[in-house]
Amino acid sequence: MEKLAASVGKLAIRFWMLCMLALVVAPSFGTPAGDCVNEESTLAEPLAAAEPYRQRYNMWNNYAGALYLSGGFSKEFKYESVVGGKLILDYLISDKVSVGLQSGLYRQSKKDGGAKTPYLGMRLSYHFMEASWRPRQNHWNVYAGVSAEIEAGGGEKDWHEKSLVGDLHLGVRYRLSECLFIWSEAAINNVSFGLTFAL
């Protein structure tokens, strides 16, 4: 009888230890599969919500890589043109510096012979301010820089004669929307105004 009582006591102690071990070890195996999926989805939701915010931050506060196409009416001073146009493509290699291409075409008055003066060149600009279109943020893009252009057939020259023209420019853009600006630029040889498109 004593042996039976000792065996039952040992069995009860072992069962109690097994229950305690199960209570300690069970949480480490995690919750059921359905709860794990819910937990992962709840953890994924804040991460998914945070990711677009980082993308928006990069889009609106990192201007490197932006591409601007500007064009419009231009008045040229060197040959007193009456009709002209200017086209500029600027690429921001950093938040403050852009490189680009520019071209212009100017026509003199008929009394001066009506000669057409085309220009084609390169430019380098430093941007003092960059424009965002978000409310309550700066909408102005102010820049200045230098350019070098090849002038072909200007004034009384023959069309195949070319000369290299250097210039300084100061420009302003006002952002109306995500992709559209009002644009104006003054240079030593010309002044221009028109629109800019963010490509």
mmCIF file of C-alpha atoms in Angstrom:
data_model
loop_
_atom_site.group_PDB
_atom_site.id
_atom_site.type_symbol
_atom_site.label_atom_id
_atom_site.label_comp_id
_atom_site.label_asym_id
_atom_site.label_seq_id
_atom_site.Cartn_x
_atom_site.Cartn_y
_atom_site.Cartn_z
ATOM 1 C CA MET A 1 0.000 0.000 0.000
ATOM 2 C CA GLU A 2 2.835 2.307 0.826
ATOM 3 C CA LYS A 3 4.387 1.543 -2.559
ATOM 4 C CA LEU A 4 1.131 2.421 -4.290
ATOM 5 C CA ALA A 5 0.875 5.678 -2.378
ATOM 6 C CA ALA A 6 4.496 6.517 -3.255
ATOM 7 C CA SER A 7 3.879 5.750 -6.947
ATOM 8 C CA VAL A 8 0.744 7.931 -7.006
ATOM 9 C CA GLY A 9 2.662 10.733 -5.293
ATOM 10 C CA LYS A 10 5.471 10.522 -7.814
ATOM 11 C CA LEU A 11 2.960 10.465 -10.662
ATOM 12 C CA ALA A 12 1.170 13.521 -9.251
ATOM 13 C CA ILE A 13 4.481 15.400 -8.888
ATOM 14 C CA ARG A 14 5.482 14.496 -12.442
ATOM 15 C CA PHE A 15 2.088 15.565 -13.786
ATOM 16 C CA TRP A 16 2.316 18.894 -11.911
ATOM 17 C CA MET A 17 5.833 19.486 -13.278
ATOM 18 C CA LEU A 18 4.660 18.628 -16.799
ATOM 19 C CA CYS A 19 1.776 21.131 -16.507
ATOM 20 C CA MET A 20 4.123 23.839 -15.254
ATOM 21 C CA LEU A 21 6.546 23.124 -18.100
ATOM 22 C CA ALA A 22 3.704 23.313 -20.623
ATOM 23 C CA LEU A 23 2.622 26.691 -19.237
ATOM 24 C CA VAL A 24 6.169 28.034 -19.499
ATOM 25 C CA VAL A 25 7.006 26.618 -22.947
ATOM 26 C CA ALA A 26 3.652 27.116 -24.745
ATOM 27 C CA PRO A 27 3.865 30.927 -25.186
ATOM 28 C CA SER A 28 7.246 30.604 -26.883
ATOM 29 C CA PHE A 29 5.655 28.553 -29.662
ATOM 30 C CA GLY A 30 3.466 31.545 -30.560
ATOM 31 C CA THR A 31 -0.227 31.923 -31.072
ATOM 32 C CA PRO A 32 -2.376 29.960 -33.505
ATOM 33 C CA ALA A 33 -1.897 30.452 -37.215
ATOM 34 C CA GLY A 34 -4.893 32.732 -37.593
ATOM 35 C CA ASP A 35 -3.628 35.060 -34.877
ATOM 36 C CA CYS A 36 -0.151 35.139 -36.420
ATOM 37 C CA VAL A 37 -1.562 36.317 -39.717
ATOM 38 C CA ASN A 38 -3.494 39.038 -37.966
ATOM 39 C CA GLU A 39 -0.422 40.088 -36.001
ATOM 40 C CA GLU A 40 1.690 40.266 -39.148
ATOM 41 C CA SER A 41 -0.969 42.257 -40.946
ATOM 42 C CA THR A 42 -1.249 44.710 -38.076
ATOM 43 C CA LEU A 43 2.528 45.095 -38.033
ATOM 44 C CA ALA A 44 2.646 45.457 -41.805
ATOM 45 C CA GLU A 45 0.000 48.177 -41.860
ATOM 46 C CA PRO A 46 2.104 50.820 -40.025
ATOM 47 C CA LEU A 47 5.116 49.932 -42.172
ATOM 48 C CA ALA A 48 3.059 50.215 -45.352
ATOM 49 C CA ALA A 49 1.638 53.486 -44.130
ATOM 50 C CA ALA A 50 5.114 54.822 -43.326
ATOM 51 C CA GLU A 51 6.611 53.877 -46.698
ATOM 52 C CA PRO A 52 4.558 56.305 -48.836
ATOM 53 C CA TYR A 53 5.444 59.064 -46.384
ATOM 54 C CA ARG A 54 9.145 58.469 -47.017
ATOM 55 C CA GLN A 55 8.495 58.489 -50.756
ATOM 56 C CA ARG A 56 6.601 61.765 -50.523
ATOM 57 C CA TYR A 57 9.413 63.253 -48.452
ATOM 58 C CA ASN A 58 11.953 62.304 -51.106
ATOM 59 C CA MET A 59 9.759 63.614 -53.901
ATOM 60 C CA TRP A 60 9.148 67.026 -52.394
ATOM 61 C CA ASN A 61 12.444 67.650 -50.622
ATOM 62 C CA ASN A 62 15.071 66.068 -52.836
ATOM 63 C CA TYR A 63 15.298 67.989 -56.112
ATOM 64 C CA ALA A 64 18.279 66.183 -57.647
ATOM 65 C CA GLY A 65 17.194 64.489 -60.848
ATOM 66 C CA ALA A 66 14.439 67.001 -61.660
ATOM 67 C CA LEU A 67 14.112 67.912 -65.338
ATOM 68 C CA TYR A 68 12.643 71.281 -66.411
ATOM 69 C CA LEU A 69 11.647 72.279 -69.949
ATOM 70 C CA SER A 70 11.154 76.058 -70.324
ATOM 71 C CA GLY A 71 10.071 77.967 -73.377
ATOM 72 C CA GLY A 72 8.417 81.134 -74.529
ATOM 73 C CA PHE A 73 8.770 84.540 -76.145
ATOM 74 C CA SER A 74 12.222 86.119 -76.071
ATOM 75 C CA LYS A 75 13.493 89.595 -76.950
ATOM 76 C CA GLU A 76 17.107 89.713 -78.174
ATOM 77 C CA PHE A 77 19.091 92.951 -77.709
ATOM 78 C CA LYS A 78 22.216 92.404 -79.782
ATOM 79 C CA TYR A 79 20.487 92.794 -83.165
ATOM 80 C CA GLU A 80 17.273 94.444 -81.908
ATOM 81 C CA SER A 81 15.067 91.539 -82.938
ATOM 82 C CA VAL A 82 11.321 92.043 -82.936
ATOM 83 C CA VAL A 83 10.275 88.374 -82.806
ATOM 84 C CA GLY A 84 12.040 85.564 -81.022
ATOM 85 C CA GLY A 85 11.746 82.456 -78.940
ATOM 86 C CA LYS A 86 13.874 80.566 -76.451
ATOM 87 C CA LEU A 87 13.834 76.924 -75.339
ATOM 88 C CA ILE A 88 15.737 75.596 -72.306
ATOM 89 C CA LEU A 89 16.185 72.119 -70.853
ATOM 90 C CA ASP A 90 17.613 72.050 -67.297
ATOM 91 C CA TYR A 91 18.644 68.916 -65.381
ATOM 92 C CA LEU A 92 19.392 69.192 -61.655
ATOM 93 C CA ILE A 93 22.513 67.175 -60.875
ATOM 94 C CA SER A 94 22.143 68.157 -57.201
ATOM 95 C CA ASP A 95 19.639 70.075 -55.101
ATOM 96 C CA LYS A 96 21.345 73.360 -56.047
ATOM 97 C CA VAL A 97 23.127 72.884 -59.391
ATOM 98 C CA SER A 98 21.694 72.222 -62.841
ATOM 99 C CA VAL A 99 23.217 71.733 -66.276
ATOM 100 C CA GLY A 100 21.313 72.133 -69.478
ATOM 101 C CA LEU A 101 20.892 72.959 -73.135
ATOM 102 C CA GLN A 102 19.328 76.053 -74.639
ATOM 103 C CA SER A 103 18.368 77.278 -78.074
ATOM 104 C CA GLY A 104 16.921 80.492 -79.448
ATOM 105 C CA LEU A 105 15.708 81.889 -82.739
ATOM 106 C CA TYR A 106 15.341 85.623 -83.360
ATOM 107 C CA ARG A 107 14.121 87.555 -86.409
ATOM 108 C CA GLN A 108 15.060 91.142 -87.162
ATOM 109 C CA SER A 109 12.646 93.711 -88.487
ATOM 110 C CA LYS A 110 12.166 93.887 -92.256
ATOM 111 C CA LYS A 111 13.875 97.263 -92.485
ATOM 112 C CA ASP A 112 17.000 95.642 -91.034
ATOM 113 C CA GLY A 113 16.846 92.832 -93.571
ATOM 114 C CA GLY A 114 14.690 90.340 -91.660
ATOM 115 C CA ALA A 115 17.669 88.112 -90.862
ATOM 116 C CA LYS A 116 17.099 85.125 -88.602
ATOM 117 C CA THR A 117 19.576 84.510 -85.817
ATOM 118 C CA PRO A 118 19.597 80.984 -84.339
ATOM 119 C CA TYR A 119 21.478 80.124 -81.153
ATOM 120 C CA LEU A 120 22.408 76.748 -79.655
ATOM 121 C CA GLY A 121 24.357 76.317 -76.453
ATOM 122 C CA MET A 122 24.930 74.902 -72.981
ATOM 123 C CA ARG A 123 24.278 76.353 -69.549
ATOM 124 C CA LEU A 124 25.146 75.948 -65.878
ATOM 125 C CA SER A 125 22.887 77.318 -63.131
ATOM 126 C CA TYR A 126 22.896 77.615 -59.356
ATOM 127 C CA HIS A 127 19.456 77.440 -57.690
ATOM 128 C CA PHE A 128 19.034 79.675 -54.649
ATOM 129 C CA MET A 129 15.485 78.467 -53.981
ATOM 130 C CA GLU A 130 13.610 75.345 -55.064
ATOM 131 C CA ALA A 131 9.855 75.308 -55.556
ATOM 132 C CA SER A 132 7.319 72.947 -54.028
ATOM 133 C CA TRP A 133 3.637 73.002 -54.977
ATOM 134 C CA ARG A 134 2.418 71.838 -51.588
ATOM 135 C CA PRO A 135 0.369 74.397 -49.627
ATOM 136 C CA ARG A 136 2.212 76.664 -47.200
ATOM 137 C CA GLN A 137 5.575 75.850 -48.792
ATOM 138 C CA ASN A 138 7.803 77.906 -51.059
ATOM 139 C CA HIS A 139 6.570 78.066 -54.693
ATOM 140 C CA TRP A 140 9.506 80.059 -56.080
ATOM 141 C CA ASN A 141 12.529 78.731 -57.940
ATOM 142 C CA VAL A 142 15.225 81.418 -58.266
ATOM 143 C CA TYR A 143 18.457 80.661 -60.115
ATOM 144 C CA ALA A 144 21.426 82.309 -61.821
ATOM 145 C CA GLY A 145 24.194 81.052 -64.040
ATOM 146 C CA VAL A 146 26.315 81.219 -67.156
ATOM 147 C CA SER A 147 25.855 79.993 -70.716
ATOM 148 C CA ALA A 148 27.825 79.635 -73.919
ATOM 149 C CA GLU A 149 26.070 79.588 -77.292
ATOM 150 C CA ILE A 150 27.003 79.249 -80.917
ATOM 151 C CA GLU A 151 25.378 82.037 -82.923
ATOM 152 C CA ALA A 152 24.819 81.111 -86.577
ATOM 153 C CA GLY A 153 24.201 83.749 -89.243
ATOM 154 C CA GLY A 154 23.466 86.584 -86.859
ATOM 155 C CA GLY A 155 22.734 90.085 -88.155
ATOM 156 C CA GLU A 156 24.366 90.835 -91.492
ATOM 157 C CA LYS A 157 26.568 87.756 -91.421
ATOM 158 C CA ASP A 158 26.135 84.979 -93.902
ATOM 159 C CA TRP A 159 24.082 82.053 -92.517
ATOM 160 C CA HIS A 160 27.079 79.712 -92.348
ATOM 161 C CA GLU A 161 29.215 82.105 -90.289
ATOM 162 C CA LYS A 162 29.265 81.223 -86.602
ATOM 163 C CA SER A 163 30.516 82.871 -83.458
ATOM 164 C CA LEU A 164 30.667 81.855 -79.800
ATOM 165 C CA VAL A 165 28.639 84.019 -77.428
ATOM 166 C CA GLY A 166 28.933 83.941 -73.631
ATOM 167 C CA ASP A 167 26.118 85.143 -71.407
ATOM 168 C CA LEU A 168 24.948 85.474 -67.803
ATOM 169 C CA HIS A 169 21.361 84.777 -66.780
ATOM 170 C CA LEU A 170 19.031 85.266 -63.820
ATOM 171 C CA GLY A 171 15.769 83.336 -63.823
ATOM 172 C CA VAL A 172 12.599 82.940 -61.781
ATOM 173 C CA ARG A 173 9.958 80.234 -61.882
ATOM 174 C CA TYR A 174 6.679 80.236 -59.940
ATOM 175 C CA ARG A 175 5.107 76.816 -59.480
ATOM 176 C CA LEU A 176 1.405 76.675 -60.318
ATOM 177 C CA SER A 177 0.968 72.905 -60.037
ATOM 178 C CA GLU A 178 3.010 69.740 -59.787
ATOM 179 C CA CYS A 179 4.142 70.028 -63.414
ATOM 180 C CA LEU A 180 3.600 73.672 -64.451
ATOM 181 C CA PHE A 181 5.484 76.912 -63.737
ATOM 182 C CA ILE A 182 5.349 80.506 -64.934
ATOM 183 C CA TRP A 183 8.885 81.300 -66.085
ATOM 184 C CA SER A 184 10.926 84.440 -66.757
ATOM 185 C CA GLU A 185 14.635 84.882 -67.422
ATOM 186 C CA ALA A 186 16.841 87.919 -67.992
ATOM 187 C CA ALA A 187 20.258 87.640 -69.633
ATOM 188 C CA ILE A 188 22.771 90.156 -70.972
ATOM 189 C CA ASN A 189 21.762 89.433 -74.568
ATOM 190 C CA ASN A 190 18.031 88.688 -74.170
ATOM 191 C CA VAL A 191 15.016 88.563 -71.906
ATOM 192 C CA SER A 192 12.428 85.771 -72.005
ATOM 193 C CA PHE A 193 9.137 84.776 -70.439
ATOM 194 C CA GLY A 194 6.826 81.798 -70.829
ATOM 195 C CA LEU A 195 6.104 78.474 -69.148
ATOM 196 C CA THR A 196 8.135 75.680 -67.583
ATOM 197 C CA PHE A 197 7.079 72.028 -67.482
ATOM 198 C CA ALA A 198 8.486 69.575 -64.932
ATOM 199 C CA LEU A 199 9.166 66.373 -66.868
#
